Amino acid sequence: MERQEVSLKKEDGVALLRIERPKRLNALSRDIVKQIGELLEEIEVDEETRVLLIHSEKHFAAGADIQDMAECNEQEAAEFVFSPVFDRIEALPIPTVAAIEGYALGGGLELALACDIRFAAETAKMGFPEINLGIMPGAGGTVRAPKLIGASAAMELIFSGGTISAQRAWELGLVNRLEPEASLFEAAWEFAARLSKKAPLALRMAKKTIQEGLAMDSEIAAVHNESKNWASLFRTEDQKEGMRAFLEKRSPVYQGK
Ligand code: CAA
């Protein structure tokens, strides 16, 4: 493997993952995605990490590395796909936040879509340019974008291969929050740090319950599942602490137990 082009720093319960390949606008090479996968192994077992924040300087990621893919045959393309790693990001039990500045294109946008929440700089640009290369999104874009913004809006983006402004992405619901470019990282970090202070077991249960509910065909079954998961939180010390703290008019201190 080449030199490390992905960094991971942990502070105050937030793990900050960054792609560091500025000369290629943080385009995602095979090695970079492999490195992300290796760092995920660490995050997956780290009880102290309460939130994952993904942010890269200047550009989130200008897509999969076209040089890496250009000569792939079908078998090699099947091995190139990023979905196994992106699916693990989606499956993390903790909240995940993407902070997008500059370009988030193709596989870069798909990386952001694998996160739970997206912040974007007002100057960010997003899109699925794959069609312009004779392919289509292949790392979750055709699945996650329609779920988020509806099939027709996703088809418009994917069929046209055009790039949209952050404002348009916000109007479509592709991103949750728009921030001035200068304060994007600070705002996303502050949000992630705030989540890291919330009751960790309740956060994990909320994420799990939302994901389970989305995967269920029956709304009744999903609501029943929610009731069961909700009640299970009453086994935790955090529930006692949260409610006692309210009644005692003080801030709760959660142990994740
Ligand atoms: N792969 C490889 N290299 C890339 C890249 C990519 N996705 N995106 C940018 N680069 C490289 C450029 O080739 C250039 O390298 P050199 O300096 O060696 O020439 C360098 O990064 C800077 O880029 P530009 O000079 O092109 O910068 P720009 O500001 O003029 O344009 C851009 C920026 C519009 C993002 C343009 O770089 C671009 O169109 N990039 C390709 C975007 C793209 O098509 N992404 C989708 C890839 S396919 C995919 O992601 C498949 C999937 O589903 C997983």
PDB file of C-alpha atoms and ligand atoms in Angstrom:
ATOM      1  CA  MET A   1       0.000   0.000   0.000  1.00  0.00           C
ATOM      2  CA  GLU A   2       1.114   3.580  -0.658  1.00  0.00           C
ATOM      3  CA  ARG A   3       1.594   6.185   2.066  1.00  0.00           C
ATOM      4  CA  GLN A   4      -1.357   6.877   4.356  1.00  0.00           C
ATOM      5  CA  GLU A   5      -3.844   9.213   2.711  1.00  0.00           C
ATOM      6  CA  VAL A   6      -6.548   8.920   5.348  1.00  0.00           C
ATOM      7  CA  SER A   7      -6.199  10.242   8.886  1.00  0.00           C
ATOM      8  CA  LEU A   8      -8.150   9.518  12.045  1.00  0.00           C
ATOM      9  CA  LYS A   9      -8.100  11.719  15.119  1.00  0.00           C
ATOM     10  CA  LYS A  10     -10.155  11.266  18.253  1.00  0.00           C
ATOM     11  CA  GLU A  11     -11.169  13.980  20.662  1.00  0.00           C
ATOM     12  CA  ASP A  12     -14.033  14.325  23.140  1.00  0.00           C
ATOM     13  CA  GLY A  13     -15.779  11.181  21.902  1.00  0.00           C
ATOM     14  CA  VAL A  14     -15.662  12.316  18.254  1.00  0.00           C
ATOM     15  CA  ALA A  15     -13.601  10.421  15.685  1.00  0.00           C
ATOM     16  CA  LEU A  16     -12.603  12.695  12.811  1.00  0.00           C
ATOM     17  CA  LEU A  17     -11.780  10.904   9.560  1.00  0.00           C
ATOM     18  CA  ARG A  18     -10.151  12.855   6.733  1.00  0.00           C
ATOM     19  CA  ILE A  19      -9.012  11.995   3.230  1.00  0.00           C
ATOM     20  CA  GLU A  20      -5.705  13.695   2.508  1.00  0.00           C
ATOM     21  CA  ARG A  21      -5.024  13.579  -1.190  1.00  0.00           C
ATOM     22  CA  PRO A  22      -5.334  17.247  -2.166  1.00  0.00           C
ATOM     23  CA  LYS A  23      -3.584  16.993  -5.549  1.00  0.00           C
ATOM     24  CA  ARG A  24      -6.385  14.740  -6.797  1.00  0.00           C
ATOM     25  CA  LEU A  25      -9.172  16.646  -5.008  1.00  0.00           C
ATOM     26  CA  ASN A  26      -9.377  13.725  -2.562  1.00  0.00           C
ATOM     27  CA  ALA A  27     -10.468  11.310  -5.299  1.00  0.00           C
ATOM     28  CA  LEU A  28     -11.012   7.888  -3.782  1.00  0.00           C
ATOM     29  CA  SER A  29      -8.406   5.400  -4.893  1.00  0.00           C
ATOM     30  CA  ARG A  30      -8.699   1.727  -4.088  1.00  0.00           C
ATOM     31  CA  ASP A  31      -5.993   2.196  -1.421  1.00  0.00           C
ATOM     32  CA  ILE A  32      -7.819   5.088   0.223  1.00  0.00           C
ATOM     33  CA  VAL A  33     -11.023   3.083   0.541  1.00  0.00           C
ATOM     34  CA  LYS A  34      -9.004   0.153   1.906  1.00  0.00           C
ATOM     35  CA  GLN A  35      -7.456   2.494   4.479  1.00  0.00           C
ATOM     36  CA  ILE A  36     -10.926   3.782   5.430  1.00  0.00           C
ATOM     37  CA  GLY A  37     -11.962   0.153   5.920  1.00  0.00           C
ATOM     38  CA  GLU A  38      -8.980  -0.476   8.210  1.00  0.00           C
ATOM     39  CA  LEU A  39      -9.735   2.607  10.294  1.00  0.00           C
ATOM     40  CA  LEU A  40     -13.366   1.511  10.560  1.00  0.00           C
ATOM     41  CA  GLU A  41     -12.182  -1.676  12.297  1.00  0.00           C
ATOM     42  CA  GLU A  42     -10.837   0.551  15.038  1.00  0.00           C
ATOM     43  CA  ILE A  43     -14.000   2.672  15.252  1.00  0.00           C
ATOM     44  CA  GLU A  44     -16.286  -0.362  15.247  1.00  0.00           C
ATOM     45  CA  VAL A  45     -14.840  -1.677  18.525  1.00  0.00           C
ATOM     46  CA  ASP A  46     -14.019   1.607  20.278  1.00  0.00           C
ATOM     47  CA  GLU A  47     -16.524   2.202  23.079  1.00  0.00           C
ATOM     48  CA  GLU A  48     -15.169   5.706  23.649  1.00  0.00           C
ATOM     49  CA  THR A  49     -16.001   6.900  20.137  1.00  0.00           C
ATOM     50  CA  ARG A  50     -19.533   8.249  20.237  1.00  0.00           C
ATOM     51  CA  VAL A  51     -19.752   9.988  16.850  1.00  0.00           C
ATOM     52  CA  LEU A  52     -17.908   9.714  13.525  1.00  0.00           C
ATOM     53  CA  LEU A  53     -17.312  12.927  11.577  1.00  0.00           C
ATOM     54  CA  ILE A  54     -16.020  12.681   7.998  1.00  0.00           C
ATOM     55  CA  HIS A  55     -14.511  15.850   6.594  1.00  0.00           C
ATOM     56  CA  SER A  56     -11.696  16.604   4.175  1.00  0.00           C
ATOM     57  CA  GLU A  57     -10.000  19.929   3.559  1.00  0.00           C
ATOM     58  CA  LYS A  58     -11.125  21.931   0.489  1.00  0.00           C
ATOM     59  CA  HIS A  59     -12.883  19.017  -1.254  1.00  0.00           C
ATOM     60  CA  PHE A  60     -14.875  16.213   0.306  1.00  0.00           C
ATOM     61  CA  ALA A  61     -13.962  13.832  -2.560  1.00  0.00           C
ATOM     62  CA  ALA A  62     -14.173  14.243  -6.360  1.00  0.00           C
ATOM     63  CA  GLY A  63     -15.350  10.661  -6.825  1.00  0.00           C
ATOM     64  CA  ALA A  64     -13.678   7.342  -7.360  1.00  0.00           C
ATOM     65  CA  ASP A  65     -10.216   7.561  -8.902  1.00  0.00           C
ATOM     66  CA  ILE A  66     -10.821   7.411 -12.640  1.00  0.00           C
ATOM     67  CA  GLN A  67      -7.209   6.477 -13.350  1.00  0.00           C
ATOM     68  CA  ASP A  68      -7.584   3.459 -11.044  1.00  0.00           C
ATOM     69  CA  MET A  69     -10.743   2.292 -12.815  1.00  0.00           C
ATOM     70  CA  ALA A  70     -10.156   3.185 -16.442  1.00  0.00           C
ATOM     71  CA  GLU A  71      -8.767  -0.163 -17.584  1.00  0.00           C
ATOM     72  CA  CYS A  72     -10.816  -2.420 -15.288  1.00  0.00           C
ATOM     73  CA  ASN A  73     -12.603  -5.382 -16.828  1.00  0.00           C
ATOM     74  CA  GLU A  74     -15.908  -6.535 -15.341  1.00  0.00           C
ATOM     75  CA  GLN A  75     -14.279  -8.811 -12.777  1.00  0.00           C
ATOM     76  CA  GLU A  76     -11.850  -6.104 -11.673  1.00  0.00           C
ATOM     77  CA  ALA A  77     -14.673  -3.563 -11.490  1.00  0.00           C
ATOM     78  CA  ALA A  78     -16.620  -5.950  -9.268  1.00  0.00           C
ATOM     79  CA  GLU A  79     -13.595  -6.089  -6.957  1.00  0.00           C
ATOM     80  CA  PHE A  80     -13.140  -2.302  -7.094  1.00  0.00           C
ATOM     81  CA  VAL A  81     -16.588  -1.447  -5.698  1.00  0.00           C
ATOM     82  CA  PHE A  82     -16.594   0.623  -2.527  1.00  0.00           C
ATOM     83  CA  SER A  83     -19.924  -0.622  -1.178  1.00  0.00           C
ATOM     84  CA  PRO A  84     -18.551  -3.143   1.350  1.00  0.00           C
ATOM     85  CA  VAL A  85     -16.749  -0.273   3.117  1.00  0.00           C
ATOM     86  CA  PHE A  86     -19.527   2.315   2.674  1.00  0.00           C
ATOM     87  CA  ASP A  87     -22.086  -0.209   3.959  1.00  0.00           C
ATOM     88  CA  ARG A  88     -19.980  -0.606   7.105  1.00  0.00           C
ATOM     89  CA  ILE A  89     -20.133   3.166   7.617  1.00  0.00           C
ATOM     90  CA  GLU A  90     -23.919   3.052   7.335  1.00  0.00           C
ATOM     91  CA  ALA A  91     -24.013   0.095   9.726  1.00  0.00           C
ATOM     92  CA  LEU A  92     -21.918   1.781  12.432  1.00  0.00           C
ATOM     93  CA  PRO A  93     -23.998   1.839  15.622  1.00  0.00           C
ATOM     94  CA  ILE A  94     -23.017   5.446  16.371  1.00  0.00           C
ATOM     95  CA  PRO A  95     -24.211   8.622  14.605  1.00  0.00           C
ATOM     96  CA  THR A  96     -22.153   9.596  11.571  1.00  0.00           C
ATOM     97  CA  VAL A  97     -21.878  13.094  10.105  1.00  0.00           C
ATOM     98  CA  ALA A  98     -20.392  14.205   6.780  1.00  0.00           C
ATOM     99  CA  ALA A  99     -19.127  17.784   6.458  1.00  0.00           C
ATOM    100  CA  ILE A 100     -18.911  18.622   2.767  1.00  0.00           C
ATOM    101  CA  GLU A 101     -16.841  21.397   1.303  1.00  0.00           C
ATOM    102  CA  GLY A 102     -15.816  21.741  -2.329  1.00  0.00           C
ATOM    103  CA  TYR A 103     -16.705  18.795  -4.529  1.00  0.00           C
ATOM    104  CA  ALA A 104     -18.606  15.709  -3.386  1.00  0.00           C
ATOM    105  CA  LEU A 105     -19.004  13.853  -6.657  1.00  0.00           C
ATOM    106  CA  GLY A 106     -19.788  10.260  -7.604  1.00  0.00           C
ATOM    107  CA  GLY A 107     -18.194   7.961  -5.034  1.00  0.00           C
ATOM    108  CA  GLY A 108     -17.503  11.044  -2.894  1.00  0.00           C
ATOM    109  CA  LEU A 109     -21.198  11.871  -2.699  1.00  0.00           C
ATOM    110  CA  GLU A 110     -21.903   8.189  -2.080  1.00  0.00           C
ATOM    111  CA  LEU A 111     -19.524   8.301   0.882  1.00  0.00           C
ATOM    112  CA  ALA A 112     -21.479  11.274   2.264  1.00  0.00           C
ATOM    113  CA  LEU A 113     -24.772   9.439   1.628  1.00  0.00           C
ATOM    114  CA  ALA A 114     -23.557   6.502   3.723  1.00  0.00           C
ATOM    115  CA  CYS A 115     -23.489   8.911   6.693  1.00  0.00           C
ATOM    116  CA  ASP A 116     -26.562   9.688   8.781  1.00  0.00           C
ATOM    117  CA  ILE A 117     -26.393  13.483   8.561  1.00  0.00           C
ATOM    118  CA  ARG A 118     -24.798  15.874   6.052  1.00  0.00           C
ATOM    119  CA  PHE A 119     -23.581  19.408   6.621  1.00  0.00           C
ATOM    120  CA  ALA A 120     -22.459  21.316   3.532  1.00  0.00           C
ATOM    121  CA  ALA A 121     -20.642  24.556   2.895  1.00  0.00           C
ATOM    122  CA  GLU A 122     -22.739  27.030   0.896  1.00  0.00           C
ATOM    123  CA  THR A 123     -20.063  26.818  -1.811  1.00  0.00           C
ATOM    124  CA  ALA A 124     -20.032  22.998  -2.025  1.00  0.00           C
ATOM    125  CA  LYS A 125     -20.926  21.222  -5.272  1.00  0.00           C
ATOM    126  CA  MET A 126     -22.472  17.805  -5.541  1.00  0.00           C
ATOM    127  CA  GLY A 127     -23.495  15.385  -8.234  1.00  0.00           C
ATOM    128  CA  PHE A 128     -23.242  12.015  -9.895  1.00  0.00           C
ATOM    129  CA  PRO A 129     -21.020  12.521 -12.970  1.00  0.00           C
ATOM    130  CA  GLU A 130     -20.648   8.784 -13.629  1.00  0.00           C
ATOM    131  CA  ILE A 131     -22.945   8.854 -16.681  1.00  0.00           C
ATOM    132  CA  ASN A 132     -20.422  11.187 -18.349  1.00  0.00           C
ATOM    133  CA  LEU A 133     -17.841   8.391 -18.016  1.00  0.00           C
ATOM    134  CA  GLY A 134     -20.061   5.697 -19.478  1.00  0.00           C
ATOM    135  CA  ILE A 135     -20.968   4.176 -16.125  1.00  0.00           C
ATOM    136  CA  MET A 136     -23.467   4.833 -13.310  1.00  0.00           C
ATOM    137  CA  PRO A 137     -23.140   5.238  -9.537  1.00  0.00           C
ATOM    138  CA  GLY A 138     -21.902   1.989  -8.036  1.00  0.00           C
ATOM    139  CA  ALA A 139     -21.334   2.631  -4.347  1.00  0.00           C
ATOM    140  CA  GLY A 140     -24.875   2.996  -3.063  1.00  0.00           C
ATOM    141  CA  GLY A 141     -25.918   6.095  -5.043  1.00  0.00           C
ATOM    142  CA  THR A 142     -28.793   4.466  -6.908  1.00  0.00           C
ATOM    143  CA  VAL A 143     -30.134   3.130  -3.611  1.00  0.00           C
ATOM    144  CA  ARG A 144     -29.488   5.829  -1.003  1.00  0.00           C
ATOM    145  CA  ALA A 145     -30.191   8.921  -3.129  1.00  0.00           C
ATOM    146  CA  PRO A 146     -33.720   7.818  -4.164  1.00  0.00           C
ATOM    147  CA  LYS A 147     -34.533   6.984  -0.532  1.00  0.00           C
ATOM    148  CA  LEU A 148     -33.423  10.427   0.553  1.00  0.00           C
ATOM    149  CA  ILE A 149     -34.744  12.704  -2.203  1.00  0.00           C
ATOM    150  CA  GLY A 150     -37.209  10.482  -4.090  1.00  0.00           C
ATOM    151  CA  ALA A 151     -36.718   8.411  -7.233  1.00  0.00           C
ATOM    152  CA  SER A 152     -37.445  11.168  -9.755  1.00  0.00           C
ATOM    153  CA  ALA A 153     -35.040  13.756  -8.269  1.00  0.00           C
ATOM    154  CA  ALA A 154     -32.362  11.060  -7.968  1.00  0.00           C
ATOM    155  CA  MET A 155     -32.939  10.022 -11.573  1.00  0.00           C
ATOM    156  CA  GLU A 156     -32.571  13.627 -12.708  1.00  0.00           C
ATOM    157  CA  LEU A 157     -29.195  13.850 -10.959  1.00  0.00           C
ATOM    158  CA  ILE A 158     -27.952  10.426 -12.087  1.00  0.00           C
ATOM    159  CA  PHE A 159     -29.213  10.621 -15.707  1.00  0.00           C
ATOM    160  CA  SER A 160     -27.960  14.173 -16.300  1.00  0.00           C
ATOM    161  CA  GLY A 161     -24.552  13.774 -14.658  1.00  0.00           C
ATOM    162  CA  GLY A 162     -24.835  17.444 -13.740  1.00  0.00           C
ATOM    163  CA  THR A 163     -23.392  19.166 -10.710  1.00  0.00           C
ATOM    164  CA  ILE A 164     -25.725  20.978  -8.323  1.00  0.00           C
ATOM    165  CA  SER A 165     -25.100  23.772  -5.845  1.00  0.00           C
ATOM    166  CA  ALA A 166     -25.253  23.220  -2.111  1.00  0.00           C
ATOM    167  CA  GLN A 167     -28.399  25.370  -2.039  1.00  0.00           C
ATOM    168  CA  ARG A 168     -30.114  23.023  -4.526  1.00  0.00           C
ATOM    169  CA  ALA A 169     -28.868  19.992  -2.581  1.00  0.00           C
ATOM    170  CA  TRP A 170     -30.420  21.471   0.547  1.00  0.00           C
ATOM    171  CA  GLU A 171     -33.723  22.180  -1.255  1.00  0.00           C
ATOM    172  CA  LEU A 172     -33.798  18.548  -2.407  1.00  0.00           C
ATOM    173  CA  GLY A 173     -33.053  17.238   1.073  1.00  0.00           C
ATOM    174  CA  LEU A 174     -29.710  15.791   0.046  1.00  0.00           C
ATOM    175  CA  VAL A 175     -28.036  17.752   2.852  1.00  0.00           C
ATOM    176  CA  ASN A 176     -29.393  18.657   6.269  1.00  0.00           C
ATOM    177  CA  ARG A 177     -27.584  21.922   6.923  1.00  0.00           C
ATOM    178  CA  LEU A 178     -25.927  24.690   4.944  1.00  0.00           C
ATOM    179  CA  GLU A 179     -23.127  26.652   6.561  1.00  0.00           C
ATOM    180  CA  PRO A 180     -20.822  29.437   5.397  1.00  0.00           C
ATOM    181  CA  GLU A 181     -17.654  27.832   4.037  1.00  0.00           C
ATOM    182  CA  ALA A 182     -15.467  29.461   6.688  1.00  0.00           C
ATOM    183  CA  SER A 183     -17.460  27.976   9.577  1.00  0.00           C
ATOM    184  CA  LEU A 184     -18.534  24.630   8.072  1.00  0.00           C
ATOM    185  CA  PHE A 185     -16.037  22.478   9.906  1.00  0.00           C
ATOM    186  CA  GLU A 186     -16.552  24.279  13.198  1.00  0.00           C
ATOM    187  CA  ALA A 187     -20.339  23.911  12.920  1.00  0.00           C
ATOM    188  CA  ALA A 188     -20.129  20.203  12.051  1.00  0.00           C
ATOM    189  CA  TRP A 189     -17.597  19.568  14.807  1.00  0.00           C
ATOM    190  CA  GLU A 190     -19.696  21.426  17.358  1.00  0.00           C
ATOM    191  CA  PHE A 191     -22.753  19.384  16.335  1.00  0.00           C
ATOM    192  CA  ALA A 192     -20.817  16.087  16.554  1.00  0.00           C
ATOM    193  CA  ALA A 193     -19.366  17.053  19.937  1.00  0.00           C
ATOM    194  CA  ARG A 194     -22.867  17.901  21.179  1.00  0.00           C
ATOM    195  CA  LEU A 195     -24.116  14.455  20.095  1.00  0.00           C
ATOM    196  CA  SER A 196     -21.166  12.820  21.837  1.00  0.00           C
ATOM    197  CA  LYS A 197     -22.516  14.121  25.173  1.00  0.00           C
ATOM    198  CA  LYS A 198     -25.972  12.576  24.681  1.00  0.00           C
ATOM    199  CA  ALA A 199     -26.898   9.243  26.248  1.00  0.00           C
ATOM    200  CA  PRO A 200     -24.865   6.832  24.087  1.00  0.00           C
ATOM    201  CA  LEU A 201     -27.060   3.751  24.437  1.00  0.00           C
ATOM    202  CA  ALA A 202     -30.176   5.758  23.613  1.00  0.00           C
ATOM    203  CA  LEU A 203     -28.459   7.249  20.551  1.00  0.00           C
ATOM    204  CA  ARG A 204     -27.430   3.802  19.329  1.00  0.00           C
ATOM    205  CA  MET A 205     -30.913   2.438  19.963  1.00  0.00           C
ATOM    206  CA  ALA A 206     -32.517   5.361  18.120  1.00  0.00           C
ATOM    207  CA  LYS A 207     -30.287   4.778  15.083  1.00  0.00           C
ATOM    208  CA  LYS A 208     -30.872   1.031  15.126  1.00  0.00           C
ATOM    209  CA  THR A 209     -34.635   1.502  15.469  1.00  0.00           C
ATOM    210  CA  ILE A 210     -34.826   3.998  12.582  1.00  0.00           C
ATOM    211  CA  GLN A 211     -32.787   1.674  10.341  1.00  0.00           C
ATOM    212  CA  GLU A 212     -34.847  -1.368  11.332  1.00  0.00           C
ATOM    213  CA  GLY A 213     -38.075   0.556  10.746  1.00  0.00           C
ATOM    214  CA  LEU A 214     -36.967   1.643   7.262  1.00  0.00           C
ATOM    215  CA  ALA A 215     -36.162  -1.951   6.368  1.00  0.00           C
ATOM    216  CA  MET A 216     -39.592  -3.229   7.464  1.00  0.00           C
ATOM    217  CA  ASP A 217     -42.514  -3.523   5.070  1.00  0.00           C
ATOM    218  CA  SER A 218     -45.138  -3.139   7.753  1.00  0.00           C
ATOM    219  CA  GLU A 219     -45.571   0.140   9.636  1.00  0.00           C
ATOM    220  CA  ILE A 220     -47.349  -1.702  12.433  1.00  0.00           C
ATOM    221  CA  ALA A 221     -44.372  -4.052  12.828  1.00  0.00           C
ATOM    222  CA  ALA A 222     -42.002  -1.075  12.829  1.00  0.00           C
ATOM    223  CA  VAL A 223     -43.973   0.721  15.540  1.00  0.00           C
ATOM    224  CA  HIS A 224     -44.128  -2.493  17.583  1.00  0.00           C
ATOM    225  CA  ASN A 225     -40.351  -2.831  17.202  1.00  0.00           C
ATOM    226  CA  GLU A 226     -39.944   0.770  18.337  1.00  0.00           C
ATOM    227  CA  SER A 227     -42.005   0.111  21.487  1.00  0.00           C
ATOM    228  CA  LYS A 228     -39.862  -2.904  22.358  1.00  0.00           C
ATOM    229  CA  ASN A 229     -36.607  -1.018  21.781  1.00  0.00           C
ATOM    230  CA  TRP A 230     -37.895   2.009  23.708  1.00  0.00           C
ATOM    231  CA  ALA A 231     -38.813  -0.119  26.725  1.00  0.00           C
ATOM    232  CA  SER A 232     -35.415  -1.838  26.674  1.00  0.00           C
ATOM    233  CA  LEU A 233     -33.748   1.506  27.439  1.00  0.00           C
ATOM    234  CA  PHE A 234     -35.388   1.389  30.870  1.00  0.00           C
ATOM    235  CA  ARG A 235     -32.846  -1.325  31.713  1.00  0.00           C
ATOM    236  CA  THR A 236     -30.065   1.262  31.459  1.00  0.00           C
ATOM    237  CA  GLU A 237     -28.492   3.426  34.146  1.00  0.00           C
ATOM    238  CA  ASP A 238     -28.473   6.257  31.616  1.00  0.00           C
ATOM    239  CA  GLN A 239     -32.282   6.326  31.616  1.00  0.00           C
ATOM    240  CA  LYS A 240     -32.333   6.619  35.423  1.00  0.00           C
ATOM    241  CA  GLU A 241     -29.644   9.304  35.300  1.00  0.00           C
ATOM    242  CA  GLY A 242     -31.369  11.291  32.522  1.00  0.00           C
ATOM    243  CA  MET A 243     -34.730  11.369  34.287  1.00  0.00           C
ATOM    244  CA  ARG A 244     -33.318  11.952  37.779  1.00  0.00           C
ATOM    245  CA  ALA A 245     -31.172  14.793  36.471  1.00  0.00           C
ATOM    246  CA  PHE A 246     -34.279  16.413  34.999  1.00  0.00           C
ATOM    247  CA  LEU A 247     -36.175  16.086  38.275  1.00  0.00           C
ATOM    248  CA  GLU A 248     -33.183  17.346  40.273  1.00  0.00           C
ATOM    249  CA  LYS A 249     -32.738  20.268  37.844  1.00  0.00           C
ATOM    250  CA  ARG A 250     -29.135  19.419  36.948  1.00  0.00           C
ATOM    251  CA  SER A 251     -27.285  18.280  33.827  1.00  0.00           C
ATOM    252  CA  PRO A 252     -27.135  14.511  33.332  1.00  0.00           C
ATOM    253  CA  VAL A 253     -23.817  12.668  33.279  1.00  0.00           C
ATOM    254  CA  TYR A 254     -24.128   9.593  31.107  1.00  0.00           C
ATOM    255  CA  GLN A 255     -21.931   6.517  31.552  1.00  0.00           C
ATOM    256  CA  GLY A 256     -23.149   4.532  28.574  1.00  0.00           C
ATOM    257  CA  LYS A 257     -24.470   1.823  30.906  1.00  0.00           C
TER     258      LYS A 257
HETATM  259  N1  CAA B   1     -10.169  10.615 -10.383  1.00  0.00           N
HETATM  260  C1  CAA B   1      -8.871  10.834 -10.659  1.00  0.00           C
HETATM  261  N2  CAA B   1      -8.318  12.058 -10.685  1.00  0.00           N
HETATM  262  C2  CAA B   1      -9.120  13.108 -10.422  1.00  0.00           C
HETATM  263  C3  CAA B   1     -10.491  12.960 -10.134  1.00  0.00           C
HETATM  264  C4  CAA B   1     -11.016  11.634 -10.115  1.00  0.00           C
HETATM  265  N3  CAA B   1     -12.287  11.377  -9.803  1.00  0.00           N
HETATM  266  N4  CAA B   1     -11.031  14.176  -9.928  1.00  0.00           N
HETATM  267  C5  CAA B   1     -10.030  15.067 -10.088  1.00  0.00           C
HETATM  268  N5  CAA B   1      -8.877  14.416 -10.397  1.00  0.00           N
HETATM  269  C6  CAA B   1      -7.556  15.004 -10.642  1.00  0.00           C
HETATM  270  C7  CAA B   1      -7.490  15.637 -12.033  1.00  0.00           C
HETATM  271  O1  CAA B   1      -7.230  14.662 -13.018  1.00  0.00           O
HETATM  272  C8  CAA B   1      -6.341  16.599 -11.832  1.00  0.00           C
HETATM  273  O2  CAA B   1      -5.130  15.859 -11.875  1.00  0.00           O
HETATM  274  P1  CAA B   1      -3.831  16.484 -12.641  1.00  0.00           P
HETATM  275  O3  CAA B   1      -3.506  17.742 -11.882  1.00  0.00           O
HETATM  276  O4  CAA B   1      -2.820  15.430 -12.520  1.00  0.00           O
HETATM  277  O5  CAA B   1      -4.275  16.787 -14.048  1.00  0.00           O
HETATM  278  C9  CAA B   1      -6.507  17.060 -10.385  1.00  0.00           C
HETATM  279  O6  CAA B   1      -7.333  16.074  -9.749  1.00  0.00           O
HETATM  280  C10 CAA B   1      -7.228  18.385 -10.276  1.00  0.00           C
HETATM  281  O7  CAA B   1      -8.439  18.294 -11.003  1.00  0.00           O
HETATM  282  P2  CAA B   1      -8.856  19.292 -12.202  1.00  0.00           P
HETATM  283  O8  CAA B   1      -7.667  19.931 -12.792  1.00  0.00           O
HETATM  284  O9  CAA B   1      -9.766  18.567 -13.111  1.00  0.00           O
HETATM  285  O10 CAA B   1      -9.650  20.387 -11.345  1.00  0.00           O
HETATM  286  P3  CAA B   1     -10.835  21.331 -11.848  1.00  0.00           P
HETATM  287  O11 CAA B   1     -11.065  22.284 -10.752  1.00  0.00           O
HETATM  288  O12 CAA B   1     -10.550  21.855 -13.200  1.00  0.00           O
HETATM  289  O13 CAA B   1     -12.123  20.356 -12.004  1.00  0.00           O
HETATM  290  C11 CAA B   1     -13.637  18.631 -11.292  1.00  0.00           C
HETATM  291  C12 CAA B   1     -12.662  19.742 -10.862  1.00  0.00           C
HETATM  292  C13 CAA B   1     -14.847  19.239 -11.988  1.00  0.00           C
HETATM  293  C14 CAA B   1     -14.086  17.930  -9.996  1.00  0.00           C
HETATM  294  C15 CAA B   1     -12.907  17.649 -12.235  1.00  0.00           C
HETATM  295  O14 CAA B   1     -11.676  17.281 -11.657  1.00  0.00           O
HETATM  296  C16 CAA B   1     -13.675  16.404 -12.503  1.00  0.00           C
HETATM  297  O15 CAA B   1     -14.596  16.423 -13.292  1.00  0.00           O
HETATM  298  N6  CAA B   1     -13.297  15.279 -11.826  1.00  0.00           N
HETATM  299  C17 CAA B   1     -13.909  14.009 -12.065  1.00  0.00           C
HETATM  300  C18 CAA B   1     -15.226  13.890 -11.297  1.00  0.00           C
HETATM  301  C19 CAA B   1     -15.890  12.562 -11.574  1.00  0.00           C
HETATM  302  O16 CAA B   1     -16.218  12.225 -12.690  1.00  0.00           O
HETATM  303  N7  CAA B   1     -16.145  11.790 -10.500  1.00  0.00           N
HETATM  304  C20 CAA B   1     -16.826  10.530 -10.575  1.00  0.00           C
HETATM  305  C21 CAA B   1     -15.858   9.420 -10.693  1.00  0.00           C
HETATM  306  S1  CAA B   1     -16.672   7.881 -11.027  1.00  0.00           S
HETATM  307  C22 CAA B   1     -17.219   7.307  -9.572  1.00  0.00           C
HETATM  308  O17 CAA B   1     -17.150   7.960  -8.541  1.00  0.00           O
HETATM  309  C23 CAA B   1     -17.780   5.886  -9.625  1.00  0.00           C
HETATM  310  C24 CAA B   1     -18.501   5.365  -8.434  1.00  0.00           C
HETATM  311  O18 CAA B   1     -19.694   5.361  -8.396  1.00  0.00           O
HETATM  312  C25 CAA B   1     -17.762   4.782  -7.314  1.00  0.00           C
END
